[in-house]
Every structure is written in C-alpha cells, then in structure tokens.
mmCIF file of C-alpha atoms in Angstrom:
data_model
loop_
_atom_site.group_PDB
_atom_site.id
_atom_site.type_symbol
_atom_site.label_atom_id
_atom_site.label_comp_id
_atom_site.label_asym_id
_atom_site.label_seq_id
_atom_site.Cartn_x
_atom_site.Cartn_y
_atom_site.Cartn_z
ATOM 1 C CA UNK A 95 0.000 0.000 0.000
ATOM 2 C CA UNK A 96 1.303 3.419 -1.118
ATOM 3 C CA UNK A 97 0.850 6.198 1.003
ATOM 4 C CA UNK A 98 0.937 9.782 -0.391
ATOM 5 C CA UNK A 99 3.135 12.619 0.994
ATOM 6 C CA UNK A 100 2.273 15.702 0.326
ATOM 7 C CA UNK A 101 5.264 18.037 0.703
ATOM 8 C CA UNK A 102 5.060 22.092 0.486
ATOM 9 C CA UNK A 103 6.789 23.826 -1.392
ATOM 10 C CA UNK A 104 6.165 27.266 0.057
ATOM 11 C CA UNK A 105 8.203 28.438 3.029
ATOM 12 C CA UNK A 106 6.836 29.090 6.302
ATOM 13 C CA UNK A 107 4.974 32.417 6.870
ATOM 14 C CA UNK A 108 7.277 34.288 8.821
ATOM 15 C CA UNK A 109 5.733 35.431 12.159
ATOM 16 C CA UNK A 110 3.700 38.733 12.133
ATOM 17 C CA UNK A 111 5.299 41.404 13.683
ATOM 18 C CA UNK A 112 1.596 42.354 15.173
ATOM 19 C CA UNK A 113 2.659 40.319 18.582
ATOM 20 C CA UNK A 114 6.213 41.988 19.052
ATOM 21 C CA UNK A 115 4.532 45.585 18.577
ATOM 22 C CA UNK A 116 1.910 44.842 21.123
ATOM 23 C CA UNK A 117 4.062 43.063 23.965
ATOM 24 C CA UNK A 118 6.427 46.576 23.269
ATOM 25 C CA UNK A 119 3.859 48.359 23.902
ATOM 26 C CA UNK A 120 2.814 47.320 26.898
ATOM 27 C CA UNK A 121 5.692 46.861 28.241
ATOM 28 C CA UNK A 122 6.336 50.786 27.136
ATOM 29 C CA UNK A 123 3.662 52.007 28.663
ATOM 30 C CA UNK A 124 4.768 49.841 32.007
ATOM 31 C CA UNK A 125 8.189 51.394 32.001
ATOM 32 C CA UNK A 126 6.694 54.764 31.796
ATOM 33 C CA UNK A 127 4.459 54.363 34.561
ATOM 34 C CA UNK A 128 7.766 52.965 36.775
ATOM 35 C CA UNK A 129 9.685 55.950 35.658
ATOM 36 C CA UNK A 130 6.262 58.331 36.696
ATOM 37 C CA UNK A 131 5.974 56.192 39.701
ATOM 38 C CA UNK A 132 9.756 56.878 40.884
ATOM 39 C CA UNK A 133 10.512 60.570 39.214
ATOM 40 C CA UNK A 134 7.041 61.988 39.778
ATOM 41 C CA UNK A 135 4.713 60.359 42.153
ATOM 42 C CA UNK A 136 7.086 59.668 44.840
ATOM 43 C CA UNK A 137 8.754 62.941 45.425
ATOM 44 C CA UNK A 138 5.824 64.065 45.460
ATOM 45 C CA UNK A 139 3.918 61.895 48.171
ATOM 46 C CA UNK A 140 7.605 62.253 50.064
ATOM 47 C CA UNK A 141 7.493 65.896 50.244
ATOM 48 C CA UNK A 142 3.961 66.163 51.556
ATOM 49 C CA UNK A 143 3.941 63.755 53.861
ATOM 50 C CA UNK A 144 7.485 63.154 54.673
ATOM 51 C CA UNK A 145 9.644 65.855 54.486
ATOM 52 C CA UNK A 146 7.576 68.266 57.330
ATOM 53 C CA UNK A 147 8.670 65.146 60.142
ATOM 54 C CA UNK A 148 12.816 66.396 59.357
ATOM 55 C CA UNK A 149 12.061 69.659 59.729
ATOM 56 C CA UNK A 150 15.460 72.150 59.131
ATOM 57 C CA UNK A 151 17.098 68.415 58.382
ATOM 58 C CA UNK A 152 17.543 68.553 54.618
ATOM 59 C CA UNK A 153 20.246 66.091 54.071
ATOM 60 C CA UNK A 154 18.890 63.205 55.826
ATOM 61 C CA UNK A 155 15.459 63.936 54.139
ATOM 62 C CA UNK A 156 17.053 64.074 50.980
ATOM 63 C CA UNK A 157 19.231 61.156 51.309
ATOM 64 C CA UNK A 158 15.753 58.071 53.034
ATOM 65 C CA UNK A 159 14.038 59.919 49.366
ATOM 66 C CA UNK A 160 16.716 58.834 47.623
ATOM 67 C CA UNK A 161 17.115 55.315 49.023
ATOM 68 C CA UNK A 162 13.308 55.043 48.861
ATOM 69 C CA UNK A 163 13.240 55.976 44.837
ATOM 70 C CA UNK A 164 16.255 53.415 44.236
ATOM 71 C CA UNK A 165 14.677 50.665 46.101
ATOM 72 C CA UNK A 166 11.278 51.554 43.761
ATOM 73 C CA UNK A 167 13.051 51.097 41.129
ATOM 74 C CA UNK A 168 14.699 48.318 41.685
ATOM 75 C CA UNK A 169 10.968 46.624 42.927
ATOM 76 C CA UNK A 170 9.433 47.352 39.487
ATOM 77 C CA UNK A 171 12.740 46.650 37.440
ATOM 78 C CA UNK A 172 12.256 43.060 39.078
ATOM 79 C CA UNK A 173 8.447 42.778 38.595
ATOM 80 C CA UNK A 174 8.690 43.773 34.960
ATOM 81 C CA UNK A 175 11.360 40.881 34.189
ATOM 82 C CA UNK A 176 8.913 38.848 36.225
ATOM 83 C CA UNK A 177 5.782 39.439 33.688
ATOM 84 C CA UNK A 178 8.251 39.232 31.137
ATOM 85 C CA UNK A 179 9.153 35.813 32.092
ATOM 86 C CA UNK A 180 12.219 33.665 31.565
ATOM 87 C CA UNK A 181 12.075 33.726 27.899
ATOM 88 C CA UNK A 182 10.369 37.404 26.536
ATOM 89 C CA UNK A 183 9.944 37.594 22.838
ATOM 90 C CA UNK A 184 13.143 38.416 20.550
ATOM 91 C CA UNK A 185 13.340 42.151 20.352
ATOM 92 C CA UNK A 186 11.215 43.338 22.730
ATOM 93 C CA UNK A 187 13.194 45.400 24.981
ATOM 94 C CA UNK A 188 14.566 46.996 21.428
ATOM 95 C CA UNK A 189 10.891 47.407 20.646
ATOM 96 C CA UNK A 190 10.234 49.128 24.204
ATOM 97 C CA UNK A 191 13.171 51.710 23.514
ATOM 98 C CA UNK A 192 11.824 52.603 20.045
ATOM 99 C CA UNK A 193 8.394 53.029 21.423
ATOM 100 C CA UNK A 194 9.347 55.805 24.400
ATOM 101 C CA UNK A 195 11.731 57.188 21.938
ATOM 102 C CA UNK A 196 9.021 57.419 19.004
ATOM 103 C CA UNK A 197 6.353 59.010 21.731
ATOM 104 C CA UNK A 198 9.219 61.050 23.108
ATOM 105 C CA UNK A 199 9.898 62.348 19.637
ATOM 106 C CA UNK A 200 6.187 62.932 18.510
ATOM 107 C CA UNK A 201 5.751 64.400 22.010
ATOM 108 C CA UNK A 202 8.468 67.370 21.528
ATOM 109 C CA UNK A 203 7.891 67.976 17.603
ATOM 110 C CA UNK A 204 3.787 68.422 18.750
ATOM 111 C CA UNK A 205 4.589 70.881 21.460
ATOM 112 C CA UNK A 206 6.890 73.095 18.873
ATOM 113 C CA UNK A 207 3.959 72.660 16.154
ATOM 114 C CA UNK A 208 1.221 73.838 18.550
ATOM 115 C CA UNK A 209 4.044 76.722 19.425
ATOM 116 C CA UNK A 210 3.957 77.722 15.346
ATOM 117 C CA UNK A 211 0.218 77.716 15.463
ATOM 118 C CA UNK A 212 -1.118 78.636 18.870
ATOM 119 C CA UNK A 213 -1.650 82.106 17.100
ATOM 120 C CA UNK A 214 -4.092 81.409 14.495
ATOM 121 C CA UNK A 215 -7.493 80.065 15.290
ATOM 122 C CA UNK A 216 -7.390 76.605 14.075
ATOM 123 C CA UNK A 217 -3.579 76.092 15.254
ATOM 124 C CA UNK A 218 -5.173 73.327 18.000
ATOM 125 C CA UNK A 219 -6.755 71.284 15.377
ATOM 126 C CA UNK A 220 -4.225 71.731 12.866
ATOM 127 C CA UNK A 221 -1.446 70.418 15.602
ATOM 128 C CA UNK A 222 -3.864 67.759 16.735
ATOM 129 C CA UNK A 223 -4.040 66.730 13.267
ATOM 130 C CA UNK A 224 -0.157 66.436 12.721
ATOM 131 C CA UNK A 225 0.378 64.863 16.021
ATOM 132 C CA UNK A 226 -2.444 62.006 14.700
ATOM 133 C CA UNK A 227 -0.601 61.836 11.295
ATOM 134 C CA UNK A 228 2.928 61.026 13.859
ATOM 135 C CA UNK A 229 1.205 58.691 15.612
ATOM 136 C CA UNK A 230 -0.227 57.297 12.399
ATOM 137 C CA UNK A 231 3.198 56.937 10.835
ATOM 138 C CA UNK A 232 4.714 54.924 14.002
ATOM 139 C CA UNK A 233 2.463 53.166 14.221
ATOM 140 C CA UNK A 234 2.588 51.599 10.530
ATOM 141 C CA UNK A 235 6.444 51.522 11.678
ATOM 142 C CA UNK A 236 6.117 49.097 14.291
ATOM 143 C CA UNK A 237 3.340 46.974 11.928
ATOM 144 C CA UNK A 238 6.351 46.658 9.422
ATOM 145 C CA UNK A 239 8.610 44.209 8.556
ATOM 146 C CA UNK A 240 11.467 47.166 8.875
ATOM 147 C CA UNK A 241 9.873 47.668 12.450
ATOM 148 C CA UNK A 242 9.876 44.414 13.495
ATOM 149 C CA UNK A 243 13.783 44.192 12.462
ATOM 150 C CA UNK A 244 14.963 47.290 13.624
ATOM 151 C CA UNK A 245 13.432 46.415 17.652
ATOM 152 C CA UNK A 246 15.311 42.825 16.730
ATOM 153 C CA UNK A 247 18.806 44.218 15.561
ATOM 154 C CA UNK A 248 18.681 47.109 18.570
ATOM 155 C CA UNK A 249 18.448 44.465 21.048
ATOM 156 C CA UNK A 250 20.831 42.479 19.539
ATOM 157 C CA UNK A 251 23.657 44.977 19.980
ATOM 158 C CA UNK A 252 23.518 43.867 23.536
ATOM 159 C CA UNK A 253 22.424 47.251 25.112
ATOM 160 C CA UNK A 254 19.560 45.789 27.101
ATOM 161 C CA UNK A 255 21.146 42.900 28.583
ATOM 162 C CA UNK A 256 23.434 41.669 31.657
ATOM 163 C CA UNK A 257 25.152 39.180 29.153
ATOM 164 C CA UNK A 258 28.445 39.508 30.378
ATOM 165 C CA UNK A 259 30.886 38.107 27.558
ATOM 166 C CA UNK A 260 33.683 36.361 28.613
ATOM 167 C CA UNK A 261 33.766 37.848 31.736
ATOM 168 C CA UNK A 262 36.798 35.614 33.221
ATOM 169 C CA UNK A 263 39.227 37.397 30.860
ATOM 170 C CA UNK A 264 40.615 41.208 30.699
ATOM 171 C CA UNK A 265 39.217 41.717 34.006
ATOM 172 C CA UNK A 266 42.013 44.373 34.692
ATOM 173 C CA UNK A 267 41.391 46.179 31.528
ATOM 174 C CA UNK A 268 37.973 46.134 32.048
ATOM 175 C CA UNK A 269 37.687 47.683 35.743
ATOM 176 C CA UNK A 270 40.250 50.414 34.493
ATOM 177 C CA UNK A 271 37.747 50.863 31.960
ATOM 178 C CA UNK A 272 34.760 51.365 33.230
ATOM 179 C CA UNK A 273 36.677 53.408 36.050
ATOM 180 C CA UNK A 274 37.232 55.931 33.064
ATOM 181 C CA UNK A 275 34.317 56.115 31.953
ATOM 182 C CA UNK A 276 32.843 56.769 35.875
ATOM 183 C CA UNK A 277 35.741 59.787 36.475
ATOM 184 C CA UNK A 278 34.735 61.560 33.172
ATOM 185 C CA UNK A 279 30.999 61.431 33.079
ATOM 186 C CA UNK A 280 31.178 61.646 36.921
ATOM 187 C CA UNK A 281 32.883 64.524 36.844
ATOM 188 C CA UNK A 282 30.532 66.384 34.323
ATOM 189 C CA UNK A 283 27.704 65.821 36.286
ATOM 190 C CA UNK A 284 29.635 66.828 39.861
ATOM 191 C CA UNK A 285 29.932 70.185 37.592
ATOM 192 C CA UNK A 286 26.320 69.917 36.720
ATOM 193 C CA UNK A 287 25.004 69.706 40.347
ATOM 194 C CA UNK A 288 27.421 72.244 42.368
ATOM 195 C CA UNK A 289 27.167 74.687 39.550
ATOM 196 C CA UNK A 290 23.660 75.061 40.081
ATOM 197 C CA UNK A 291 23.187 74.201 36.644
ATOM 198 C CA UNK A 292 20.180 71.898 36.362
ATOM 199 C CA UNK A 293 16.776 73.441 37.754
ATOM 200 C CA UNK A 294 15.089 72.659 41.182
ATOM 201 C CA UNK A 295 11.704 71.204 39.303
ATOM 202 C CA UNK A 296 11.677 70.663 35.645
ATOM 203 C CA UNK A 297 9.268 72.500 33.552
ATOM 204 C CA UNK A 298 8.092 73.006 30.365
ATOM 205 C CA UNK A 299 5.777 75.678 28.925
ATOM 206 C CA UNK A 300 2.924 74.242 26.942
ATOM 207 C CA UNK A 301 1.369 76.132 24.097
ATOM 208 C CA UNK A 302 -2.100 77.542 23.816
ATOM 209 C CA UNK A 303 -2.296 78.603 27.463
ATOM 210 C CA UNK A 304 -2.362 75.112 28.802
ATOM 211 C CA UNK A 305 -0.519 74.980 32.408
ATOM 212 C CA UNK A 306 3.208 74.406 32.165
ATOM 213 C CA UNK A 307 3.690 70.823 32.746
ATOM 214 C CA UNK A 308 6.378 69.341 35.638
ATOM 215 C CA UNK A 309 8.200 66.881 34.131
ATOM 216 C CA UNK A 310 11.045 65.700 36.821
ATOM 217 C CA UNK A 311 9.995 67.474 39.759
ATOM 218 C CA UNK A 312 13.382 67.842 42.153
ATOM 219 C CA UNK A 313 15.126 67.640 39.049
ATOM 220 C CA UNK A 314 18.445 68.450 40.842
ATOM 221 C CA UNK A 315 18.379 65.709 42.284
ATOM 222 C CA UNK A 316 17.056 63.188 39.777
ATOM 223 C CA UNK A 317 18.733 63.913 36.859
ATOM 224 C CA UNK A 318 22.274 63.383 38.458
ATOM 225 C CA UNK A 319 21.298 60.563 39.702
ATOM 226 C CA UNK A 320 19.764 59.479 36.558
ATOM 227 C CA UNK A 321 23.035 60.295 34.598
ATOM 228 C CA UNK A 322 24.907 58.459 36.856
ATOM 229 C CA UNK A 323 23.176 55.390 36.435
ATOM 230 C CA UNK A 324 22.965 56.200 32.810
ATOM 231 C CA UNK A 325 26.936 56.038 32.885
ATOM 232 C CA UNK A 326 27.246 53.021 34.655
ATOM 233 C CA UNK A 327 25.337 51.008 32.789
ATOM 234 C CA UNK A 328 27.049 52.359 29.584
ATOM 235 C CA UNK A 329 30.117 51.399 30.786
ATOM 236 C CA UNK A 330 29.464 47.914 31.902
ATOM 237 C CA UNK A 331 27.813 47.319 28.467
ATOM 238 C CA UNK A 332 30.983 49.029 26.134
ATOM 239 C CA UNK A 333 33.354 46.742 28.028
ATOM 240 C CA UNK A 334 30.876 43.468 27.452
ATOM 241 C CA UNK A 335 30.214 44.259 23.665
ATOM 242 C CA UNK A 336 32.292 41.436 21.753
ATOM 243 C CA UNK A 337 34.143 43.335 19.377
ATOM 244 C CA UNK A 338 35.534 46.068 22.028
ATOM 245 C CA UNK A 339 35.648 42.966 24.979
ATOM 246 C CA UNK A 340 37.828 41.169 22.788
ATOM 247 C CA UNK A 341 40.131 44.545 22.065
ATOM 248 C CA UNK A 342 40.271 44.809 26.141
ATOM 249 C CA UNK A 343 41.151 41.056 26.679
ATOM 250 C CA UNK A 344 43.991 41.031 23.519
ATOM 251 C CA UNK A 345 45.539 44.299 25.556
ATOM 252 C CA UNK A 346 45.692 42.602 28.991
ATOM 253 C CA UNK A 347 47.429 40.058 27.254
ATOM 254 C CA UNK A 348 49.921 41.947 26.094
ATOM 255 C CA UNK A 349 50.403 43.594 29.231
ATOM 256 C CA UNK A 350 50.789 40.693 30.939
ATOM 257 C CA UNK A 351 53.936 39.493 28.560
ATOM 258 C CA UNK A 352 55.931 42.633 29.323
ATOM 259 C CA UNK A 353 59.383 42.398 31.883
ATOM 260 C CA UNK A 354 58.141 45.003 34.828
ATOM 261 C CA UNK A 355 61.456 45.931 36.277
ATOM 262 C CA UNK A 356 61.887 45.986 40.145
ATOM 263 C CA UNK A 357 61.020 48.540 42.363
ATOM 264 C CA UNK A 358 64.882 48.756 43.465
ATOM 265 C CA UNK A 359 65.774 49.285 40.062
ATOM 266 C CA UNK A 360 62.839 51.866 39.173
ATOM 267 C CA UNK A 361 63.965 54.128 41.596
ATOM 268 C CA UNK A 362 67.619 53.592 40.609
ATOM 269 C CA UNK A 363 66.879 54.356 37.333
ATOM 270 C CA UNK A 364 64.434 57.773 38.170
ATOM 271 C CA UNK A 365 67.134 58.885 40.738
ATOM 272 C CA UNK A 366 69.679 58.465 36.927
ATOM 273 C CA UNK A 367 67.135 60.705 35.089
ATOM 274 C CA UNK A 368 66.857 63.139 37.684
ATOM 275 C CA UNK A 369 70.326 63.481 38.157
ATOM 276 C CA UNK A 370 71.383 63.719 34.383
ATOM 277 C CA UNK A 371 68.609 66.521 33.693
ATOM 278 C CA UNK A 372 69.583 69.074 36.846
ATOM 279 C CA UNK A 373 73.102 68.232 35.384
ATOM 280 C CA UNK A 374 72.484 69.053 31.616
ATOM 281 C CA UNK A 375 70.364 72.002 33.012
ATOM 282 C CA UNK A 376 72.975 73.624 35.054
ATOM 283 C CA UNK A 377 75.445 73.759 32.014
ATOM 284 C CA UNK A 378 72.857 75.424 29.883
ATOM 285 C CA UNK A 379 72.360 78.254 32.326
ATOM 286 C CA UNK A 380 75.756 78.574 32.712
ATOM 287 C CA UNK A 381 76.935 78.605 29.040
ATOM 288 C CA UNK A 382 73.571 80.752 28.161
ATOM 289 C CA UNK A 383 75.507 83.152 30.983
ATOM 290 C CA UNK A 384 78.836 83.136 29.965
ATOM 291 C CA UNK A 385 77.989 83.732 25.738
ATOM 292 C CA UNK A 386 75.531 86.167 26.947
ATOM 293 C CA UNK A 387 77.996 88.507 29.006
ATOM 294 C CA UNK A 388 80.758 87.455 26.708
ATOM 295 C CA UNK A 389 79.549 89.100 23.538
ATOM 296 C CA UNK A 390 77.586 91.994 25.394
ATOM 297 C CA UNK A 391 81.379 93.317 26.681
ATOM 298 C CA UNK A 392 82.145 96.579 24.830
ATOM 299 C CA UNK A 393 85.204 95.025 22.752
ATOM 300 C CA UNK A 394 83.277 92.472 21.438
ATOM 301 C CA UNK A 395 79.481 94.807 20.640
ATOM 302 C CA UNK A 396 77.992 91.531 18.979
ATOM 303 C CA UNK A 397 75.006 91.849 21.308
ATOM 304 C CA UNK A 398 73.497 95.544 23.071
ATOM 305 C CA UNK A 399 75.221 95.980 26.179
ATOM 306 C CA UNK A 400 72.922 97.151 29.591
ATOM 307 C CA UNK A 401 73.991 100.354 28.961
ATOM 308 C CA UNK A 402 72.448 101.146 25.300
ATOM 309 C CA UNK A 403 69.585 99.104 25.771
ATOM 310 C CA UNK A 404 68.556 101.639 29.345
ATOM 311 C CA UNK A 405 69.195 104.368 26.672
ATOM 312 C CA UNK A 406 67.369 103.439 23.961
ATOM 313 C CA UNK A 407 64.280 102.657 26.491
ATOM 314 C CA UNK A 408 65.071 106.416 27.567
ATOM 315 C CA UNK A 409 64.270 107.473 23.927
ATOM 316 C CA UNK A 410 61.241 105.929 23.637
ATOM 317 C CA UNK A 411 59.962 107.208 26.440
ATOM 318 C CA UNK A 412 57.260 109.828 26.112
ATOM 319 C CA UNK A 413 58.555 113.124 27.733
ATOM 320 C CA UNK A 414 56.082 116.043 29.852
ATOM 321 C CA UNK A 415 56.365 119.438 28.441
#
C-alpha cells in the first residue's frame, strides 16, 4: 500500500510582527508608569507627607528619598522581568526603547507645532491633526517588517542585557575601563550639580495657554542621579560588547607578557634621570651666561650691552612738556 506525501513547497509564513509591537507596547507604557511612579509620584507623596517630620534636616530627608526611589526602582525593574518571564519575545526590549523614543519624539515635535500655530485660530486642530498623522506613521512603523527588524537588531547589539561576555578574561582592563568612563561622566555631572546648573523642578511651557507641565519634579536631584546610572550602565555594556571585549582582553594580554622591572631598580633608574637633567640644566644656564655677558662686553658689541639698551628705552619714552 502506497501512502501519499504531500510536501510544500512554500516556506513558512514568517511570524507577524503584530505580537512583538503589542508586547512593546505594553511593556512601554509599564516602564513609563515605573519611571512616573519613581521621578514623579514619589517625590511628590515624600514631600507632603514626609519631608515636614525632618524639619530644618535637609540632608537626611534628601538622602531616606533617595534610598526610597532606588529601592522603587529596583521593585518594578524586578516585577517587569517577572511578567516578562524567563524567555520574553526576541526584540522586545529593542521594541520598548523605540516606542518611548518614538512618543518622546512625537511628544516634543507636537509641542513646537502647537508653538507655530497657537496664534491662528485653528492652530489646535491643525497640531492635533499632525500629532495624529505622527502617531499614524509609528504606528505603521512598528506593523512593518522594517519595524519588526529594527526592535530585533537594537536588542541584539547587547544594550539591554546583563550578558556579560567572557567575563573571566581582561578583568584588569575592564575595571580600568569602566573606572574611566565613571571619572569623566562623573565629573561632568559633579559640575552639573554644584554649579547650580540643572533646575530645582523641571518645567516646560505648553502652548495655547495650557498649564506648564512638571516633568522631573526635584530635578536636581534626579537627573544626576539618573546620569549616573545612565553612565554606569554604559560602561558595563561598552566593556561586554564582543568586538571592544575582545580589544580589552587582547591588551591585557599583552600587558601581561611585558618584563616590569623591580622597584629597586625603578627608583635607581628615576634617581639616573633626575640626576642627568639638573646636570644638563645647570650647564645650559651657565653657558647661556657666559655667551651672553661674553659678547655683550664693549670690545666684542655683537650683542646691546645694559647700557644702550637703558638708553634706547630712555628714547622711547614719552617726555612732559
């Protein structure tokens, strides 16, 4: 008995990118809520019912708000990788970047529209209308193939994960590293916060008389420590991206093939250097002084002696009738 096989020639249908773009955004609109939650809502329950029991105490108040926004953040950073689960879709903390930087974007380009227009009678619906046709556009994006690749091939880079890569080798290298990164950017925002730079509260003027709108209140506070974190987390992923980890790890090699000398023999040598360059500039000075007075003497008159140079700067100068 023959039995029939039917085999198919056409390839799989690739997965719709409808799934990734709907996981992304939720899990967008989750991580703006946490970042509302800790930035926004917090300070803001802190300083009203918080702050009045320190009274005149501003450093310890400032410092239990602090330690209470860090450990919120750290809650809801661990909740959302909960109801992610062990094994979240490919791409979608990419697609969660793209999504708060697309509504970031549209956000910012509305508020300068409505800015153009807020002068002319129909500027609200004509910067409602644009704002739609943003929104309209993104989300056609994300719906794409090209969306669907580009939240794939951000993630991939590596700069949403704790995927350490080989992280047994260059350790040296790598500490140095992200030490360098910590005393540059570190230093740029010490220079932010004791210059007085950044603002108390964050706020930005709206358009069409609407109430100016408190983005980061305390923003003194948060945005330093935002940066900072910001720069750690930077650093820890440059030093873990293959192509630069592999640069680090090929250096400490290197170093670790070079002859140190000894510490006996370091200072013998520095004490050589020392020596030789007080030496070599001793006999400068002193044959810079002898040539000098040599060919200023009046028998030789190569060079302007004291004497013609005080008159000639007697000359010049301007006399009182």
């Amino acid at each position: 008995m023959a039995t029939a096989i039917e085999t198919s020639s056409q390839p799989t249908k690739p997965k719709s990118s409808a799934n990734l773009a709907l996981t992304s955004l939720i899990g967008a609109v989750y991580v703006v809520a946490a970042l509302v939650a800790v930035f926004y809502a917090l300070p803001n329950v802190w300083r009203e019912s918080v702050s009045a029991n320190f009274g005149n105490n501003g450093m310890l108040d400032t410092s239990l708000r602090v330690a209470a926004q860090v450990a919120a953040a750290l809650g809801l950073v661990w909740f959302g990788q909960s109801l992610a689960g062990s094994n979240p879709p490919k791409g979608l903390r990419g697609g969660i970047f793209l999504m708060i930087a697309f509504g970031v974007a549209i956000f910012f380009i509305a508020r300068r529209v409505g800015f153009w227009f807020e002068d002319y009678g129909a500027g609200l619906i004509i910067t409602g209308v644009f704002t739609a046709f943003l929104a309209f556009l993104a989300f056609r994006f994300f719906l794409s193939p090209r969306g669907d690749r580009w939240m794939i091939k951000l993630e991939e880079q590596g700069w949403f994960s704790t995927h350490s890569y080989k992280r047994a080798l260059g350790q040296k290298v790598r500490r140095l590293t992200i030490l360098g990164f910590l005393l540059v950017f570190g230093s740029g925002v010490y220079s932010l916060y004791f210059q007085g730079i950044i603002p108390n509260d964050y706020v930005l003027s709206m358009p069409f008389e609407w109430s100016p709108l408190t983005l980061i209140p305390q923003a003194n506070y948060a945005l330093p420590l935002a940066l900072l974190g910001l720069t750690l987390w930077v650093a820890y992923r440059v030093v873990n991206m293959p192509a630069f980890a592999e640069f680090l790890i090929a250096t400490e090699a290197e170093m670790n093939k070079v002859s140190w000398t000894s510490r006996r023999r370091l200072m013998q040598d520095t004490v050589v250097v020392l020596v030789t360059t007080v030496l070599l500039t001793t006999f400068l000075l002193v044959v810079d002084v002898f040539w000098g007075w040599l060919l200023s003497r009046e028998t030789v008159g190569v060079l302007p002696g004291q004497t013609a140079t005080k008159d000639k700067q007697d000359l010049n100068k301007p006399v009182d009738w």
